[in-house]
Amino acid sequence: MATVRGRPSLTERRRQETRMEIAETAAALFSERGYEATTVEDIASAAGISLRTFYRYCAAKEDALTPVLTSSVGVLVEQLAGRPVDEPLTSAVRAAFDAPASAQRLADPDKARRLIRVMGSVPAIRTRWLAAGRDMQDQLVPVLAARTGATESSMEVRLLACALIDALSVAMEHWAWQNEPGDVAELTRRALAYLRVDELQAAARG
């Protein structure tokens, strides 16, 4: 049977699952023991994999959590690409949060908040997070260009991608550090509304 176009192969899905398992295991250990006190050997052992397997997926300890952010934005890009191009961006992002793939990632809010706290508080990991954010902006550019009718090289489209990623990052970090966090989707809507991304999208259309 031919593989469905656009859907990752079984091998790739297994790789993605392994990456996420390593990330979640690492986040739990970093939270419990601290980043410096946790070794790669500890992560591999807790995840039930060999050191060789760990290094196949992560070049270094600080790379262990990168899949959390990149996979989440991958879901967002996929969802936005499937939304009507004339839909307000805030509505499209909210719909992306309501999608099954996104809901699954937030099904355990305590785990999600723990991951975000670690990613934002450990300098070595935060550096990776910021670098991943730039890569994710690049992923968003073609999608936003299609929504605005502007070229991918347009400064306005790239600024819109930057604003969107920054709004999502700040909203998620704020949510993760609150004692009573509330609804992350509503916080994200507020962040996007504050930056007036719908107006930015309209302006990019020219």
mmCIF file with all atom_site columns, C-alpha atoms in Angstrom:
data_model
loop_
_atom_site.group_PDB
_atom_site.id
_atom_site.type_symbol
_atom_site.label_atom_id
_atom_site.label_alt_id
_atom_site.label_comp_id
_atom_site.label_asym_id
_atom_site.label_entity_id
_atom_site.label_seq_id
_atom_site.pdbx_PDB_ins_code
_atom_site.Cartn_x
_atom_site.Cartn_y
_atom_site.Cartn_z
_atom_site.occupancy
_atom_site.B_iso_or_equiv
_atom_site.pdbx_formal_charge
_atom_site.auth_seq_id
_atom_site.auth_comp_id
_atom_site.auth_asym_id
_atom_site.auth_atom_id
_atom_site.pdbx_PDB_model_num
ATOM 1   C CA . MET A 1 1   ? 0.000  0.000  0.000  1.00 0.00 ? 1   MET A CA 1
ATOM 2   C CA . ALA A 1 2   ? 1.366  3.383  -0.941 1.00 0.00 ? 2   ALA A CA 1
ATOM 3   C CA . THR A 1 3   ? 2.182  5.861  1.787  1.00 0.00 ? 3   THR A CA 1
ATOM 4   C CA . VAL A 1 4   ? -0.365 8.687  2.108  1.00 0.00 ? 4   VAL A CA 1
ATOM 5   C CA . ARG A 1 5   ? 1.166  11.865 0.680  1.00 0.00 ? 5   ARG A CA 1
ATOM 6   C CA . GLY A 1 6   ? 2.159  14.367 3.335  1.00 0.00 ? 6   GLY A CA 1
ATOM 7   C CA . ARG A 1 7   ? 1.992  11.869 6.194  1.00 0.00 ? 7   ARG A CA 1
ATOM 8   C CA . PRO A 1 8   ? 5.261  10.809 7.857  1.00 0.00 ? 8   PRO A CA 1
ATOM 9   C CA . SER A 1 9   ? 6.310  7.212  7.284  1.00 0.00 ? 9   SER A CA 1
ATOM 10  C CA . LEU A 1 10  ? 6.022  4.689  10.086 1.00 0.00 ? 10  LEU A CA 1
ATOM 11  C CA . THR A 1 11  ? 9.783  4.889  10.619 1.00 0.00 ? 11  THR A CA 1
ATOM 12  C CA . GLU A 1 12  ? 9.677  8.671  10.883 1.00 0.00 ? 12  GLU A CA 1
ATOM 13  C CA . ARG A 1 13  ? 6.729  8.560  13.289 1.00 0.00 ? 13  ARG A CA 1
ATOM 14  C CA . ARG A 1 14  ? 8.682  6.164  15.495 1.00 0.00 ? 14  ARG A CA 1
ATOM 15  C CA . ARG A 1 15  ? 11.662 8.512  15.396 1.00 0.00 ? 15  ARG A CA 1
ATOM 16  C CA . GLN A 1 16  ? 9.434  11.412 16.403 1.00 0.00 ? 16  GLN A CA 1
ATOM 17  C CA . GLU A 1 17  ? 8.008  9.369  19.276 1.00 0.00 ? 17  GLU A CA 1
ATOM 18  C CA . THR A 1 18  ? 11.522 8.489  20.457 1.00 0.00 ? 18  THR A CA 1
ATOM 19  C CA . ARG A 1 19  ? 12.604 12.137 20.301 1.00 0.00 ? 19  ARG A CA 1
ATOM 20  C CA . MET A 1 20  ? 9.592  13.183 22.365 1.00 0.00 ? 20  MET A CA 1
ATOM 21  C CA . GLU A 1 21  ? 10.157 10.382 24.880 1.00 0.00 ? 21  GLU A CA 1
ATOM 22  C CA . ILE A 1 22  ? 13.769 11.505 25.350 1.00 0.00 ? 22  ILE A CA 1
ATOM 23  C CA . ALA A 1 23  ? 12.619 15.122 25.728 1.00 0.00 ? 23  ALA A CA 1
ATOM 24  C CA . GLU A 1 24  ? 9.963  14.317 28.320 1.00 0.00 ? 24  GLU A CA 1
ATOM 25  C CA . THR A 1 25  ? 12.340 12.069 30.259 1.00 0.00 ? 25  THR A CA 1
ATOM 26  C CA . ALA A 1 26  ? 15.035 14.743 30.232 1.00 0.00 ? 26  ALA A CA 1
ATOM 27  C CA . ALA A 1 27  ? 12.598 17.432 31.379 1.00 0.00 ? 27  ALA A CA 1
ATOM 28  C CA . ALA A 1 28  ? 11.468 15.293 34.308 1.00 0.00 ? 28  ALA A CA 1
ATOM 29  C CA . LEU A 1 29  ? 15.056 14.634 35.388 1.00 0.00 ? 29  LEU A CA 1
ATOM 30  C CA . PHE A 1 30  ? 16.092 18.271 34.952 1.00 0.00 ? 30  PHE A CA 1
ATOM 31  C CA . SER A 1 31  ? 13.139 19.329 37.108 1.00 0.00 ? 31  SER A CA 1
ATOM 32  C CA . GLU A 1 32  ? 13.829 16.779 39.827 1.00 0.00 ? 32  GLU A CA 1
ATOM 33  C CA . ARG A 1 33  ? 17.631 16.876 39.976 1.00 0.00 ? 33  ARG A CA 1
ATOM 34  C CA . GLY A 1 34  ? 18.618 20.065 38.187 1.00 0.00 ? 34  GLY A CA 1
ATOM 35  C CA . TYR A 1 35  ? 20.186 20.409 34.769 1.00 0.00 ? 35  TYR A CA 1
ATOM 36  C CA . GLU A 1 36  ? 23.827 20.245 35.877 1.00 0.00 ? 36  GLU A CA 1
ATOM 37  C CA . ALA A 1 37  ? 23.259 17.208 38.102 1.00 0.00 ? 37  ALA A CA 1
ATOM 38  C CA . THR A 1 38  ? 21.616 15.209 35.336 1.00 0.00 ? 38  THR A CA 1
ATOM 39  C CA . THR A 1 39  ? 23.917 13.298 32.991 1.00 0.00 ? 39  THR A CA 1
ATOM 40  C CA . VAL A 1 40  ? 23.292 11.943 29.520 1.00 0.00 ? 40  VAL A CA 1
ATOM 41  C CA . GLU A 1 41  ? 23.661 8.486  31.061 1.00 0.00 ? 41  GLU A CA 1
ATOM 42  C CA . ASP A 1 42  ? 20.826 9.314  33.473 1.00 0.00 ? 42  ASP A CA 1
ATOM 43  C CA . ILE A 1 43  ? 18.552 10.389 30.634 1.00 0.00 ? 43  ILE A CA 1
ATOM 44  C CA . ALA A 1 44  ? 19.324 7.339  28.494 1.00 0.00 ? 44  ALA A CA 1
ATOM 45  C CA . SER A 1 45  ? 18.781 4.968  31.410 1.00 0.00 ? 45  SER A CA 1
ATOM 46  C CA . ALA A 1 46  ? 15.480 6.557  32.429 1.00 0.00 ? 46  ALA A CA 1
ATOM 47  C CA . ALA A 1 47  ? 14.281 6.555  28.820 1.00 0.00 ? 47  ALA A CA 1
ATOM 48  C CA . GLY A 1 48  ? 15.238 2.896  28.411 1.00 0.00 ? 48  GLY A CA 1
ATOM 49  C CA . ILE A 1 49  ? 17.659 3.510  25.561 1.00 0.00 ? 49  ILE A CA 1
ATOM 50  C CA . SER A 1 50  ? 21.391 3.107  25.034 1.00 0.00 ? 50  SER A CA 1
ATOM 51  C CA . LEU A 1 51  ? 23.866 5.986  24.987 1.00 0.00 ? 51  LEU A CA 1
ATOM 52  C CA . ARG A 1 52  ? 24.416 5.278  21.306 1.00 0.00 ? 52  ARG A CA 1
ATOM 53  C CA . THR A 1 53  ? 20.694 5.719  20.670 1.00 0.00 ? 53  THR A CA 1
ATOM 54  C CA . PHE A 1 54  ? 20.631 8.964  22.668 1.00 0.00 ? 54  PHE A CA 1
ATOM 55  C CA . TYR A 1 55  ? 23.438 10.456 20.590 1.00 0.00 ? 55  TYR A CA 1
ATOM 56  C CA . ARG A 1 56  ? 21.727 9.311  17.417 1.00 0.00 ? 56  ARG A CA 1
ATOM 57  C CA . TYR A 1 57  ? 18.901 11.691 18.283 1.00 0.00 ? 57  TYR A CA 1
ATOM 58  C CA . CYS A 1 58  ? 20.683 14.390 20.295 1.00 0.00 ? 58  CYS A CA 1
ATOM 59  C CA . ALA A 1 59  ? 24.140 15.806 19.675 1.00 0.00 ? 59  ALA A CA 1
ATOM 60  C CA . ALA A 1 60  ? 24.424 16.935 23.317 1.00 0.00 ? 60  ALA A CA 1
ATOM 61  C CA . LYS A 1 61  ? 22.456 17.065 26.569 1.00 0.00 ? 61  LYS A CA 1
ATOM 62  C CA . GLU A 1 62  ? 21.198 20.574 25.855 1.00 0.00 ? 62  GLU A CA 1
ATOM 63  C CA . ASP A 1 63  ? 19.614 19.354 22.600 1.00 0.00 ? 63  ASP A CA 1
ATOM 64  C CA . ALA A 1 64  ? 17.334 16.877 24.369 1.00 0.00 ? 64  ALA A CA 1
ATOM 65  C CA . LEU A 1 65  ? 14.355 19.236 24.710 1.00 0.00 ? 65  LEU A CA 1
ATOM 66  C CA . THR A 1 66  ? 14.487 20.870 21.290 1.00 0.00 ? 66  THR A CA 1
ATOM 67  C CA . PRO A 1 67  ? 11.878 18.494 19.754 1.00 0.00 ? 67  PRO A CA 1
ATOM 68  C CA . VAL A 1 68  ? 9.229  19.789 22.163 1.00 0.00 ? 68  VAL A CA 1
ATOM 69  C CA . LEU A 1 69  ? 9.168  23.239 20.618 1.00 0.00 ? 69  LEU A CA 1
ATOM 70  C CA . THR A 1 70  ? 9.893  22.300 17.033 1.00 0.00 ? 70  THR A CA 1
ATOM 71  C CA . SER A 1 71  ? 7.198  19.618 16.947 1.00 0.00 ? 71  SER A CA 1
ATOM 72  C CA . SER A 1 72  ? 4.613  21.985 18.446 1.00 0.00 ? 72  SER A CA 1
ATOM 73  C CA . VAL A 1 73  ? 5.318  24.619 15.817 1.00 0.00 ? 73  VAL A CA 1
ATOM 74  C CA . GLY A 1 74  ? 5.267  21.926 13.140 1.00 0.00 ? 74  GLY A CA 1
ATOM 75  C CA . VAL A 1 75  ? 1.687  21.177 14.182 1.00 0.00 ? 75  VAL A CA 1
ATOM 76  C CA . LEU A 1 76  ? 0.865  24.903 14.104 1.00 0.00 ? 76  LEU A CA 1
ATOM 77  C CA . VAL A 1 77  ? 2.311  25.325 10.601 1.00 0.00 ? 77  VAL A CA 1
ATOM 78  C CA . GLU A 1 78  ? 0.370  22.310 9.347  1.00 0.00 ? 78  GLU A CA 1
ATOM 79  C CA . GLN A 1 79  ? -2.876 23.564 10.873 1.00 0.00 ? 79  GLN A CA 1
ATOM 80  C CA . LEU A 1 80  ? -2.463 27.125 9.590  1.00 0.00 ? 80  LEU A CA 1
ATOM 81  C CA . ALA A 1 81  ? -1.722 25.825 6.108  1.00 0.00 ? 81  ALA A CA 1
ATOM 82  C CA . GLY A 1 82  ? -5.093 24.085 6.126  1.00 0.00 ? 82  GLY A CA 1
ATOM 83  C CA . ARG A 1 83  ? -7.134 27.108 7.285  1.00 0.00 ? 83  ARG A CA 1
ATOM 84  C CA . PRO A 1 84  ? -8.904 29.556 4.922  1.00 0.00 ? 84  PRO A CA 1
ATOM 85  C CA . VAL A 1 85  ? -6.451 32.252 3.855  1.00 0.00 ? 85  VAL A CA 1
ATOM 86  C CA . ASP A 1 86  ? -8.956 35.039 4.544  1.00 0.00 ? 86  ASP A CA 1
ATOM 87  C CA . GLU A 1 87  ? -9.582 33.905 8.125  1.00 0.00 ? 87  GLU A CA 1
ATOM 88  C CA . PRO A 1 88  ? -8.239 36.259 10.840 1.00 0.00 ? 88  PRO A CA 1
ATOM 89  C CA . LEU A 1 89  ? -4.914 34.975 12.110 1.00 0.00 ? 89  LEU A CA 1
ATOM 90  C CA . THR A 1 90  ? -6.067 34.953 15.744 1.00 0.00 ? 90  THR A CA 1
ATOM 91  C CA . SER A 1 91  ? -8.980 32.689 14.804 1.00 0.00 ? 91  SER A CA 1
ATOM 92  C CA . ALA A 1 92  ? -6.734 30.416 12.758 1.00 0.00 ? 92  ALA A CA 1
ATOM 93  C CA . VAL A 1 93  ? -4.271 30.023 15.627 1.00 0.00 ? 93  VAL A CA 1
ATOM 94  C CA . ARG A 1 94  ? -7.087 29.307 18.081 1.00 0.00 ? 94  ARG A CA 1
ATOM 95  C CA . ALA A 1 95  ? -8.379 26.609 15.731 1.00 0.00 ? 95  ALA A CA 1
ATOM 96  C CA . ALA A 1 96  ? -4.867 25.161 15.612 1.00 0.00 ? 96  ALA A CA 1
ATOM 97  C CA . PHE A 1 97  ? -4.862 24.908 19.421 1.00 0.00 ? 97  PHE A CA 1
ATOM 98  C CA . ASP A 1 98  ? -8.205 23.112 19.277 1.00 0.00 ? 98  ASP A CA 1
ATOM 99  C CA . ALA A 1 99  ? -6.896 20.559 16.768 1.00 0.00 ? 99  ALA A CA 1
ATOM 100 C CA . PRO A 1 100 ? -6.495 16.991 18.110 1.00 0.00 ? 100 PRO A CA 1
ATOM 101 C CA . ALA A 1 101 ? -2.700 16.989 17.678 1.00 0.00 ? 101 ALA A CA 1
ATOM 102 C CA . SER A 1 102 ? -2.343 20.155 19.769 1.00 0.00 ? 102 SER A CA 1
ATOM 103 C CA . ALA A 1 103 ? -4.847 19.013 22.377 1.00 0.00 ? 103 ALA A CA 1
ATOM 104 C CA . GLN A 1 104 ? -2.903 15.783 22.795 1.00 0.00 ? 104 GLN A CA 1
ATOM 105 C CA . ARG A 1 105 ? 0.294  17.683 23.581 1.00 0.00 ? 105 ARG A CA 1
ATOM 106 C CA . LEU A 1 106 ? -1.501 19.711 26.257 1.00 0.00 ? 106 LEU A CA 1
ATOM 107 C CA . ALA A 1 107 ? -3.450 16.752 27.669 1.00 0.00 ? 107 ALA A CA 1
ATOM 108 C CA . ASP A 1 108 ? -1.122 16.666 30.691 1.00 0.00 ? 108 ASP A CA 1
ATOM 109 C CA . PRO A 1 109 ? -0.764 20.378 31.589 1.00 0.00 ? 109 PRO A CA 1
ATOM 110 C CA . ASP A 1 110 ? 1.613  19.707 34.484 1.00 0.00 ? 110 ASP A CA 1
ATOM 111 C CA . LYS A 1 111 ? 4.020  17.891 32.178 1.00 0.00 ? 111 LYS A CA 1
ATOM 112 C CA . ALA A 1 112 ? 3.728  20.612 29.541 1.00 0.00 ? 112 ALA A CA 1
ATOM 113 C CA . ARG A 1 113 ? 4.369  23.374 32.073 1.00 0.00 ? 113 ARG A CA 1
ATOM 114 C CA . ARG A 1 114 ? 7.373  21.498 33.477 1.00 0.00 ? 114 ARG A CA 1
ATOM 115 C CA . LEU A 1 115 ? 8.871  21.209 30.007 1.00 0.00 ? 115 LEU A CA 1
ATOM 116 C CA . ILE A 1 116 ? 8.436  24.916 29.312 1.00 0.00 ? 116 ILE A CA 1
ATOM 117 C CA . ARG A 1 117 ? 9.872  25.940 32.680 1.00 0.00 ? 117 ARG A CA 1
ATOM 118 C CA . VAL A 1 118 ? 13.005 23.919 32.097 1.00 0.00 ? 118 VAL A CA 1
ATOM 119 C CA . MET A 1 119 ? 13.394 25.177 28.544 1.00 0.00 ? 119 MET A CA 1
ATOM 120 C CA . GLY A 1 120 ? 13.115 28.779 29.680 1.00 0.00 ? 120 GLY A CA 1
ATOM 121 C CA . SER A 1 121 ? 15.242 28.646 32.834 1.00 0.00 ? 121 SER A CA 1
ATOM 122 C CA . VAL A 1 122 ? 18.340 26.683 31.814 1.00 0.00 ? 122 VAL A CA 1
ATOM 123 C CA . PRO A 1 123 ? 20.653 28.995 29.788 1.00 0.00 ? 123 PRO A CA 1
ATOM 124 C CA . ALA A 1 124 ? 22.120 26.244 27.630 1.00 0.00 ? 124 ALA A CA 1
ATOM 125 C CA . ILE A 1 125 ? 18.656 24.984 26.686 1.00 0.00 ? 125 ILE A CA 1
ATOM 126 C CA . ARG A 1 126 ? 17.209 28.457 26.265 1.00 0.00 ? 126 ARG A CA 1
ATOM 127 C CA . THR A 1 127 ? 19.905 29.186 23.691 1.00 0.00 ? 127 THR A CA 1
ATOM 128 C CA . ARG A 1 128 ? 18.702 26.170 21.722 1.00 0.00 ? 128 ARG A CA 1
ATOM 129 C CA . TRP A 1 129 ? 15.115 27.369 22.144 1.00 0.00 ? 129 TRP A CA 1
ATOM 130 C CA . LEU A 1 130 ? 15.909 30.799 20.735 1.00 0.00 ? 130 LEU A CA 1
ATOM 131 C CA . ALA A 1 131 ? 17.749 29.257 17.782 1.00 0.00 ? 131 ALA A CA 1
ATOM 132 C CA . ALA A 1 132 ? 14.832 26.910 17.152 1.00 0.00 ? 132 ALA A CA 1
ATOM 133 C CA . GLY A 1 133 ? 12.498 29.908 17.255 1.00 0.00 ? 133 GLY A CA 1
ATOM 134 C CA . ARG A 1 134 ? 14.338 31.475 14.325 1.00 0.00 ? 134 ARG A CA 1
ATOM 135 C CA . ASP A 1 135 ? 14.067 28.245 12.365 1.00 0.00 ? 135 ASP A CA 1
ATOM 136 C CA . MET A 1 136 ? 10.351 28.102 13.126 1.00 0.00 ? 136 MET A CA 1
ATOM 137 C CA . GLN A 1 137 ? 9.868  31.630 11.843 1.00 0.00 ? 137 GLN A CA 1
ATOM 138 C CA . ASP A 1 138 ? 11.326 30.413 8.551  1.00 0.00 ? 138 ASP A CA 1
ATOM 139 C CA . GLN A 1 139 ? 8.803  27.548 8.530  1.00 0.00 ? 139 GLN A CA 1
ATOM 140 C CA . LEU A 1 140 ? 5.948  29.989 9.018  1.00 0.00 ? 140 LEU A CA 1
ATOM 141 C CA . VAL A 1 141 ? 6.982  32.388 6.257  1.00 0.00 ? 141 VAL A CA 1
ATOM 142 C CA . PRO A 1 142 ? 5.614  30.352 3.295  1.00 0.00 ? 142 PRO A CA 1
ATOM 143 C CA . VAL A 1 143 ? 2.324  29.768 5.115  1.00 0.00 ? 143 VAL A CA 1
ATOM 144 C CA . LEU A 1 144 ? 1.923  33.439 6.011  1.00 0.00 ? 144 LEU A CA 1
ATOM 145 C CA . ALA A 1 145 ? 2.933  34.510 2.525  1.00 0.00 ? 145 ALA A CA 1
ATOM 146 C CA . ALA A 1 146 ? 0.107  32.375 1.154  1.00 0.00 ? 146 ALA A CA 1
ATOM 147 C CA . ARG A 1 147 ? -2.318 33.949 3.630  1.00 0.00 ? 147 ARG A CA 1
ATOM 148 C CA . THR A 1 148 ? -1.333 37.498 2.686  1.00 0.00 ? 148 THR A CA 1
ATOM 149 C CA . GLY A 1 149 ? -0.568 37.166 -0.995 1.00 0.00 ? 149 GLY A CA 1
ATOM 150 C CA . ALA A 1 150 ? 2.831  38.736 -0.390 1.00 0.00 ? 150 ALA A CA 1
ATOM 151 C CA . THR A 1 151 ? 6.144  37.218 -1.417 1.00 0.00 ? 151 THR A CA 1
ATOM 152 C CA . GLU A 1 152 ? 8.149  35.099 1.003  1.00 0.00 ? 152 GLU A CA 1
ATOM 153 C CA . SER A 1 153 ? 10.932 37.680 0.821  1.00 0.00 ? 153 SER A CA 1
ATOM 154 C CA . SER A 1 154 ? 8.588  40.428 1.996  1.00 0.00 ? 154 SER A CA 1
ATOM 155 C CA . MET A 1 155 ? 9.805  42.163 5.145  1.00 0.00 ? 155 MET A CA 1
ATOM 156 C CA . GLU A 1 156 ? 6.208  42.441 6.347  1.00 0.00 ? 156 GLU A CA 1
ATOM 157 C CA . VAL A 1 157 ? 5.654  38.678 6.100  1.00 0.00 ? 157 VAL A CA 1
ATOM 158 C CA . ARG A 1 158 ? 8.865  37.950 7.982  1.00 0.00 ? 158 ARG A CA 1
ATOM 159 C CA . LEU A 1 159 ? 7.910  40.467 10.670 1.00 0.00 ? 159 LEU A CA 1
ATOM 160 C CA . LEU A 1 160 ? 4.512  38.802 10.962 1.00 0.00 ? 160 LEU A CA 1
ATOM 161 C CA . ALA A 1 161 ? 6.189  35.404 11.440 1.00 0.00 ? 161 ALA A CA 1
ATOM 162 C CA . CYS A 1 162 ? 8.461  36.895 14.093 1.00 0.00 ? 162 CYS A CA 1
ATOM 163 C CA . ALA A 1 163 ? 5.516  38.495 15.926 1.00 0.00 ? 163 ALA A CA 1
ATOM 164 C CA . LEU A 1 164 ? 3.566  35.253 15.862 1.00 0.00 ? 164 LEU A CA 1
ATOM 165 C CA . ILE A 1 165 ? 6.407  33.141 17.266 1.00 0.00 ? 165 ILE A CA 1
ATOM 166 C CA . ASP A 1 166 ? 7.227  35.712 19.945 1.00 0.00 ? 166 ASP A CA 1
ATOM 167 C CA . ALA A 1 167 ? 3.583  35.982 21.009 1.00 0.00 ? 167 ALA A CA 1
ATOM 168 C CA . LEU A 1 168 ? 3.257  32.209 21.287 1.00 0.00 ? 168 LEU A CA 1
ATOM 169 C CA . SER A 1 169 ? 6.528  31.885 23.225 1.00 0.00 ? 169 SER A CA 1
ATOM 170 C CA . VAL A 1 170 ? 5.671  34.626 25.736 1.00 0.00 ? 170 VAL A CA 1
ATOM 171 C CA . ALA A 1 171 ? 2.139  33.302 26.236 1.00 0.00 ? 171 ALA A CA 1
ATOM 172 C CA . MET A 1 172 ? 3.397  29.758 26.846 1.00 0.00 ? 172 MET A CA 1
ATOM 173 C CA . GLU A 1 173 ? 6.101  30.922 29.255 1.00 0.00 ? 173 GLU A CA 1
ATOM 174 C CA . HIS A 1 174 ? 3.607  33.081 31.169 1.00 0.00 ? 174 HIS A CA 1
ATOM 175 C CA . TRP A 1 175 ? 1.218  30.131 31.376 1.00 0.00 ? 175 TRP A CA 1
ATOM 176 C CA . ALA A 1 176 ? 3.956  27.785 32.603 1.00 0.00 ? 176 ALA A CA 1
ATOM 177 C CA . TRP A 1 177 ? 5.025  29.992 35.514 1.00 0.00 ? 177 TRP A CA 1
ATOM 178 C CA . GLN A 1 178 ? 1.594  30.904 36.930 1.00 0.00 ? 178 GLN A CA 1
ATOM 179 C CA . ASN A 1 179 ? 0.362  29.232 40.114 1.00 0.00 ? 179 ASN A CA 1
ATOM 180 C CA . GLU A 1 180 ? -3.127 29.207 38.587 1.00 0.00 ? 180 GLU A CA 1
ATOM 181 C CA . PRO A 1 181 ? -2.293 29.131 34.872 1.00 0.00 ? 181 PRO A CA 1
ATOM 182 C CA . GLY A 1 182 ? -5.756 29.216 33.345 1.00 0.00 ? 182 GLY A CA 1
ATOM 183 C CA . ASP A 1 183 ? -6.375 28.403 29.682 1.00 0.00 ? 183 ASP A CA 1
ATOM 184 C CA . VAL A 1 184 ? -3.257 28.512 27.506 1.00 0.00 ? 184 VAL A CA 1
ATOM 185 C CA . ALA A 1 185 ? -5.298 29.005 24.331 1.00 0.00 ? 185 ALA A CA 1
ATOM 186 C CA . GLU A 1 186 ? -6.972 32.088 25.819 1.00 0.00 ? 186 GLU A CA 1
ATOM 187 C CA . LEU A 1 187 ? -3.609 33.495 26.922 1.00 0.00 ? 187 LEU A CA 1
ATOM 188 C CA . THR A 1 188 ? -2.336 33.004 23.402 1.00 0.00 ? 188 THR A CA 1
ATOM 189 C CA . ARG A 1 189 ? -5.392 34.772 21.968 1.00 0.00 ? 189 ARG A CA 1
ATOM 190 C CA . ARG A 1 190 ? -4.734 37.712 24.306 1.00 0.00 ? 190 ARG A CA 1
ATOM 191 C CA . ALA A 1 191 ? -1.083 37.866 23.255 1.00 0.00 ? 191 ALA A CA 1
ATOM 192 C CA . LEU A 1 192 ? -1.982 37.860 19.564 1.00 0.00 ? 192 LEU A CA 1
ATOM 193 C CA . ALA A 1 193 ? -4.687 40.474 20.107 1.00 0.00 ? 193 ALA A CA 1
ATOM 194 C CA . TYR A 1 194 ? -2.258 42.689 22.040 1.00 0.00 ? 194 TYR A CA 1
ATOM 195 C CA . LEU A 1 195 ? 0.177  42.622 19.129 1.00 0.00 ? 195 LEU A CA 1
ATOM 196 C CA . ARG A 1 196 ? -2.717 43.159 16.691 1.00 0.00 ? 196 ARG A CA 1
ATOM 197 C CA . VAL A 1 197 ? -1.558 40.374 14.432 1.00 0.00 ? 197 VAL A CA 1
ATOM 198 C CA . ASP A 1 198 ? -4.807 40.475 12.459 1.00 0.00 ? 198 ASP A CA 1
ATOM 199 C CA . GLU A 1 199 ? -4.008 44.058 11.527 1.00 0.00 ? 199 GLU A CA 1
ATOM 200 C CA . LEU A 1 200 ? -0.439 43.047 10.692 1.00 0.00 ? 200 LEU A CA 1
ATOM 201 C CA . GLN A 1 201 ? -1.746 40.307 8.420  1.00 0.00 ? 201 GLN A CA 1
ATOM 202 C CA . ALA A 1 202 ? -4.046 42.788 6.691  1.00 0.00 ? 202 ALA A CA 1
ATOM 203 C CA . ALA A 1 203 ? -1.195 45.286 6.297  1.00 0.00 ? 203 ALA A CA 1
ATOM 204 C CA . ALA A 1 204 ? 1.036  42.601 4.763  1.00 0.00 ? 204 ALA A CA 1
ATOM 205 C CA . ARG A 1 205 ? -1.620 42.055 2.103  1.00 0.00 ? 205 ARG A CA 1
ATOM 206 C CA . GLY A 1 206 ? -0.973 45.645 1.038  1.00 0.00 ? 206 GLY A CA 1
#
